[in-house]
Amino acid sequence: MYTVDEITMRAPVDVCFRTGADVERWPEWLPHYRWVRFQRKDGFATGRVEMAARRDFGPLPYPVWWVTEMHVDESRPAVIYRHDDGITTGMDVEWTFEDRSDGTTRVRIVHDWPPGPRWPLPSPVRRLIGSAVIGPVFIHHVASRTLAGIRRAAERGAGAV
């Protein structure tokens, strides 16, 4: 499974990066996030993080949950995750931030999960479930709402240093 979600934010790269990486504040900015808790915090946006969100199906909320190792690369800038607990164990996620030279920033999230879920099914079936259901129905849905909420926060200057 491989998904890409992108958005343009009307804010400088450093503000977008700091806002996107400040996961502890996500539930404040993102109504679909139930909680974000560091199980181990090694610094800003670095450590083992438990995240829980909601994927709404009309009036019915479906809870989603995962644990990830998170770190930042301020020189690029990028926020990098490796899911190591939950249904998406083994998924790599990377947020990148590109200065568009017009005062905007292009933010891109790539989710890469070649094996799909670790269920007792043949590999091709697991990959198909990941690509046909989990990627478009859950990952894209949550990621697109996350980007929209981070854009609102960044454009208000939430991540300004």
PDB file of C-alpha atoms in Angstrom:
ATOM      1  CA  MET A   1       0.000   0.000   0.000  1.00  0.00           C
ATOM      2  CA  TYR A   2       1.287   3.402  -0.965  1.00  0.00           C
ATOM      3  CA  THR A   3      -0.677   6.621  -0.515  1.00  0.00           C
ATOM      4  CA  VAL A   4       0.232  10.254  -1.070  1.00  0.00           C
ATOM      5  CA  ASP A   5      -1.691  13.200   0.357  1.00  0.00           C
ATOM      6  CA  GLU A   6      -0.646  16.803  -0.331  1.00  0.00           C
ATOM      7  CA  ILE A   7      -1.820  20.269   0.539  1.00  0.00           C
ATOM      8  CA  THR A   8      -0.568  23.833   0.103  1.00  0.00           C
ATOM      9  CA  MET A   9      -0.409  25.969   3.234  1.00  0.00           C
ATOM     10  CA  ARG A  10      -0.233  29.764   3.235  1.00  0.00           C
ATOM     11  CA  ALA A  11       2.534  29.889   5.830  1.00  0.00           C
ATOM     12  CA  PRO A  12       6.340  29.646   5.846  1.00  0.00           C
ATOM     13  CA  VAL A  13       8.043  26.249   5.862  1.00  0.00           C
ATOM     14  CA  ASP A  14       9.294  26.555   9.450  1.00  0.00           C
ATOM     15  CA  VAL A  15       5.782  27.291  10.764  1.00  0.00           C
ATOM     16  CA  CYS A  16       4.246  24.411   8.775  1.00  0.00           C
ATOM     17  CA  PHE A  17       6.988  22.032   9.911  1.00  0.00           C
ATOM     18  CA  ARG A  18       6.711  22.960  13.606  1.00  0.00           C
ATOM     19  CA  THR A  19       2.907  22.755  13.476  1.00  0.00           C
ATOM     20  CA  GLY A  20       2.914  19.396  11.693  1.00  0.00           C
ATOM     21  CA  ALA A  21       5.520  17.961  14.062  1.00  0.00           C
ATOM     22  CA  ASP A  22       3.836  19.200  17.254  1.00  0.00           C
ATOM     23  CA  VAL A  23       1.742  16.046  17.611  1.00  0.00           C
ATOM     24  CA  GLU A  24       0.935  16.639  21.277  1.00  0.00           C
ATOM     25  CA  ARG A  25      -1.238  19.570  20.184  1.00  0.00           C
ATOM     26  CA  TRP A  26      -3.015  17.683  17.385  1.00  0.00           C
ATOM     27  CA  PRO A  27      -6.137  16.851  19.433  1.00  0.00           C
ATOM     28  CA  GLU A  28      -6.499  20.595  20.101  1.00  0.00           C
ATOM     29  CA  TRP A  29      -6.361  21.393  16.365  1.00  0.00           C
ATOM     30  CA  LEU A  30      -7.792  18.220  14.819  1.00  0.00           C
ATOM     31  CA  PRO A  31     -11.313  17.214  15.886  1.00  0.00           C
ATOM     32  CA  HIS A  32     -10.896  13.686  14.479  1.00  0.00           C
ATOM     33  CA  TYR A  33      -7.957  12.957  16.824  1.00  0.00           C
ATOM     34  CA  ARG A  34      -8.976  11.352  20.127  1.00  0.00           C
ATOM     35  CA  TRP A  35      -5.532  11.524  21.743  1.00  0.00           C
ATOM     36  CA  VAL A  36      -1.789  11.658  21.164  1.00  0.00           C
ATOM     37  CA  ARG A  37       0.460  10.503  24.020  1.00  0.00           C
ATOM     38  CA  PHE A  38       4.197  10.076  24.165  1.00  0.00           C
ATOM     39  CA  GLN A  39       5.049   6.744  25.738  1.00  0.00           C
ATOM     40  CA  ARG A  40       8.696   7.799  25.565  1.00  0.00           C
ATOM     41  CA  LYS A  41       9.721  11.340  24.728  1.00  0.00           C
ATOM     42  CA  ASP A  42      13.305  11.940  23.593  1.00  0.00           C
ATOM     43  CA  GLY A  43      12.844  15.580  22.538  1.00  0.00           C
ATOM     44  CA  PHE A  44      10.568  17.710  20.371  1.00  0.00           C
ATOM     45  CA  ALA A  45       8.618  15.402  18.041  1.00  0.00           C
ATOM     46  CA  THR A  46      10.901  12.492  18.862  1.00  0.00           C
ATOM     47  CA  GLY A  47      10.095   9.257  20.666  1.00  0.00           C
ATOM     48  CA  ARG A  48       7.456   6.547  20.856  1.00  0.00           C
ATOM     49  CA  VAL A  49       3.971   7.965  20.399  1.00  0.00           C
ATOM     50  CA  GLU A  50       0.511   6.448  20.792  1.00  0.00           C
ATOM     51  CA  MET A  51      -2.081   8.042  18.514  1.00  0.00           C
ATOM     52  CA  ALA A  52      -5.817   7.540  18.270  1.00  0.00           C
ATOM     53  CA  ALA A  53      -8.189   9.080  15.759  1.00  0.00           C
ATOM     54  CA  ARG A  54     -11.683   8.574  14.434  1.00  0.00           C
ATOM     55  CA  ARG A  55     -12.751   7.679  10.925  1.00  0.00           C
ATOM     56  CA  ASP A  56     -16.388   8.730  10.584  1.00  0.00           C
ATOM     57  CA  PHE A  57     -18.759   6.775   8.385  1.00  0.00           C
ATOM     58  CA  GLY A  58     -21.598   9.283   8.308  1.00  0.00           C
ATOM     59  CA  PRO A  59     -22.891   9.450  11.885  1.00  0.00           C
ATOM     60  CA  LEU A  60     -20.918   6.349  12.921  1.00  0.00           C
ATOM     61  CA  PRO A  61     -17.410   6.952  14.272  1.00  0.00           C
ATOM     62  CA  TYR A  62     -14.896   4.126  13.840  1.00  0.00           C
ATOM     63  CA  PRO A  63     -11.896   4.287  16.190  1.00  0.00           C
ATOM     64  CA  VAL A  64      -8.393   3.852  14.772  1.00  0.00           C
ATOM     65  CA  TRP A  65      -5.254   3.488  16.888  1.00  0.00           C
ATOM     66  CA  TRP A  66      -1.524   2.943  16.400  1.00  0.00           C
ATOM     67  CA  VAL A  67       1.862   3.371  18.070  1.00  0.00           C
ATOM     68  CA  THR A  68       4.790   4.813  16.176  1.00  0.00           C
ATOM     69  CA  GLU A  69       8.424   5.710  16.567  1.00  0.00           C
ATOM     70  CA  MET A  70       8.687   9.341  15.510  1.00  0.00           C
ATOM     71  CA  HIS A  71      11.613  11.622  14.758  1.00  0.00           C
ATOM     72  CA  VAL A  72      12.288  14.800  12.844  1.00  0.00           C
ATOM     73  CA  ASP A  73      14.949  15.830  10.375  1.00  0.00           C
ATOM     74  CA  GLU A  74      15.039  19.606  10.729  1.00  0.00           C
ATOM     75  CA  SER A  75      17.614  19.973   7.936  1.00  0.00           C
ATOM     76  CA  ARG A  76      15.216  18.691   5.223  1.00  0.00           C
ATOM     77  CA  PRO A  77      12.660  19.375   6.978  1.00  0.00           C
ATOM     78  CA  ALA A  78      10.757  16.113   7.474  1.00  0.00           C
ATOM     79  CA  VAL A  79       8.782  14.238  10.093  1.00  0.00           C
ATOM     80  CA  ILE A  80       9.329  10.480   9.954  1.00  0.00           C
ATOM     81  CA  TYR A  81       7.276   7.721  11.537  1.00  0.00           C
ATOM     82  CA  ARG A  82       7.578   3.937  11.735  1.00  0.00           C
ATOM     83  CA  HIS A  83       4.410   2.260  13.025  1.00  0.00           C
ATOM     84  CA  ASP A  84       5.319  -0.533  15.419  1.00  0.00           C
ATOM     85  CA  ASP A  85       2.009  -1.433  17.059  1.00  0.00           C
ATOM     86  CA  GLY A  86      -1.587  -1.592  15.864  1.00  0.00           C
ATOM     87  CA  ILE A  87      -3.047  -2.824  12.600  1.00  0.00           C
ATOM     88  CA  THR A  88      -0.574  -0.704  10.602  1.00  0.00           C
ATOM     89  CA  THR A  89       2.570  -2.223  12.166  1.00  0.00           C
ATOM     90  CA  GLY A  90       5.431  -1.914   9.687  1.00  0.00           C
ATOM     91  CA  MET A  91       4.075   1.194   7.948  1.00  0.00           C
ATOM     92  CA  ASP A  92       6.542   3.976   7.130  1.00  0.00           C
ATOM     93  CA  VAL A  93       5.189   7.524   7.028  1.00  0.00           C
ATOM     94  CA  GLU A  94       7.045  10.641   5.956  1.00  0.00           C
ATOM     95  CA  TRP A  95       5.891  14.246   6.014  1.00  0.00           C
ATOM     96  CA  THR A  96       7.907  16.629   3.835  1.00  0.00           C
ATOM     97  CA  PHE A  97       7.686  20.422   3.611  1.00  0.00           C
ATOM     98  CA  GLU A  98       8.609  22.282   0.409  1.00  0.00           C
ATOM     99  CA  ASP A  99       9.039  26.052   0.248  1.00  0.00           C
ATOM    100  CA  ARG A 100       7.108  27.262  -2.798  1.00  0.00           C
ATOM    101  CA  SER A 101       8.922  30.669  -2.909  1.00  0.00           C
ATOM    102  CA  ASP A 102       5.617  32.558  -2.852  1.00  0.00           C
ATOM    103  CA  GLY A 103       5.006  32.432   0.888  1.00  0.00           C
ATOM    104  CA  THR A 104       3.339  29.033   0.699  1.00  0.00           C
ATOM    105  CA  THR A 105       4.517  25.568   1.633  1.00  0.00           C
ATOM    106  CA  ARG A 106       3.642  22.281  -0.050  1.00  0.00           C
ATOM    107  CA  VAL A 107       3.167  19.589   2.607  1.00  0.00           C
ATOM    108  CA  ARG A 108       3.210  15.985   1.482  1.00  0.00           C
ATOM    109  CA  ILE A 109       2.498  12.828   3.474  1.00  0.00           C
ATOM    110  CA  VAL A 110       3.591   9.476   2.051  1.00  0.00           C
ATOM    111  CA  HIS A 111       2.370   6.270   3.684  1.00  0.00           C
ATOM    112  CA  ASP A 112       4.292   3.187   2.527  1.00  0.00           C
ATOM    113  CA  TRP A 113       3.235  -0.248   3.731  1.00  0.00           C
ATOM    114  CA  PRO A 114       4.273  -2.927   1.247  1.00  0.00           C
ATOM    115  CA  PRO A 115       3.228  -5.984   3.267  1.00  0.00           C
ATOM    116  CA  GLY A 116      -0.176  -4.713   4.384  1.00  0.00           C
ATOM    117  CA  PRO A 117      -1.709  -6.024   7.610  1.00  0.00           C
ATOM    118  CA  ARG A 118      -0.021  -8.865   9.472  1.00  0.00           C
ATOM    119  CA  TRP A 119      -3.026 -11.132   9.323  1.00  0.00           C
ATOM    120  CA  PRO A 120      -2.876 -14.892   8.768  1.00  0.00           C
ATOM    121  CA  LEU A 121      -3.690 -14.579   5.073  1.00  0.00           C
ATOM    122  CA  PRO A 122      -1.593 -15.067   1.948  1.00  0.00           C
ATOM    123  CA  SER A 123       0.653 -12.099   1.101  1.00  0.00           C
ATOM    124  CA  PRO A 124      -1.228 -11.071  -2.061  1.00  0.00           C
ATOM    125  CA  VAL A 125      -4.501 -10.931  -0.108  1.00  0.00           C
ATOM    126  CA  ARG A 126      -2.931  -8.815   2.667  1.00  0.00           C
ATOM    127  CA  ARG A 127      -1.446  -6.426   0.106  1.00  0.00           C
ATOM    128  CA  LEU A 128      -4.813  -6.173  -1.672  1.00  0.00           C
ATOM    129  CA  ILE A 129      -6.624  -5.377   1.602  1.00  0.00           C
ATOM    130  CA  GLY A 130      -4.006  -2.711   2.345  1.00  0.00           C
ATOM    131  CA  SER A 131      -4.201  -1.131  -1.101  1.00  0.00           C
ATOM    132  CA  ALA A 132      -7.929  -1.463  -1.779  1.00  0.00           C
ATOM    133  CA  VAL A 133      -9.430  -0.865   1.668  1.00  0.00           C
ATOM    134  CA  ILE A 134      -7.095   0.331   4.410  1.00  0.00           C
ATOM    135  CA  GLY A 135      -5.205   2.831   2.230  1.00  0.00           C
ATOM    136  CA  PRO A 136      -8.077   4.662   0.545  1.00  0.00           C
ATOM    137  CA  VAL A 137     -10.812   4.161   3.152  1.00  0.00           C
ATOM    138  CA  PHE A 138      -8.826   4.763   6.349  1.00  0.00           C
ATOM    139  CA  ILE A 139      -5.327   6.162   5.708  1.00  0.00           C
ATOM    140  CA  HIS A 140      -6.272   8.714   3.030  1.00  0.00           C
ATOM    141  CA  HIS A 141      -9.413   9.763   4.907  1.00  0.00           C
ATOM    142  CA  VAL A 142      -7.558  10.465   8.168  1.00  0.00           C
ATOM    143  CA  ALA A 143      -4.474  11.977   6.447  1.00  0.00           C
ATOM    144  CA  SER A 144      -6.488  14.414   4.326  1.00  0.00           C
ATOM    145  CA  ARG A 145      -8.368  15.670   7.399  1.00  0.00           C
ATOM    146  CA  THR A 146      -5.110  15.888   9.341  1.00  0.00           C
ATOM    147  CA  LEU A 147      -3.515  18.024   6.619  1.00  0.00           C
ATOM    148  CA  ALA A 148      -6.554  20.314   6.472  1.00  0.00           C
ATOM    149  CA  GLY A 149      -6.447  20.831  10.247  1.00  0.00           C
ATOM    150  CA  ILE A 150      -2.696  21.394  10.294  1.00  0.00           C
ATOM    151  CA  ARG A 151      -3.145  23.941   7.486  1.00  0.00           C
ATOM    152  CA  ARG A 152      -5.716  25.843   9.563  1.00  0.00           C
ATOM    153  CA  ALA A 153      -3.384  25.834  12.590  1.00  0.00           C
ATOM    154  CA  ALA A 154      -0.272  26.798  10.583  1.00  0.00           C
ATOM    155  CA  GLU A 155      -2.087  29.623   8.807  1.00  0.00           C
ATOM    156  CA  ARG A 156      -3.059  30.987  12.233  1.00  0.00           C
ATOM    157  CA  GLY A 157       0.636  30.813  13.149  1.00  0.00           C
ATOM    158  CA  ALA A 158       0.327  27.963  15.663  1.00  0.00           C
ATOM    159  CA  GLY A 159       3.845  26.647  15.005  1.00  0.00           C
ATOM    160  CA  ALA A 160       5.572  30.026  14.926  1.00  0.00           C
ATOM    161  CA  VAL A 161       8.787  30.002  16.932  1.00  0.00           C
TER     162      VAL A 161
END
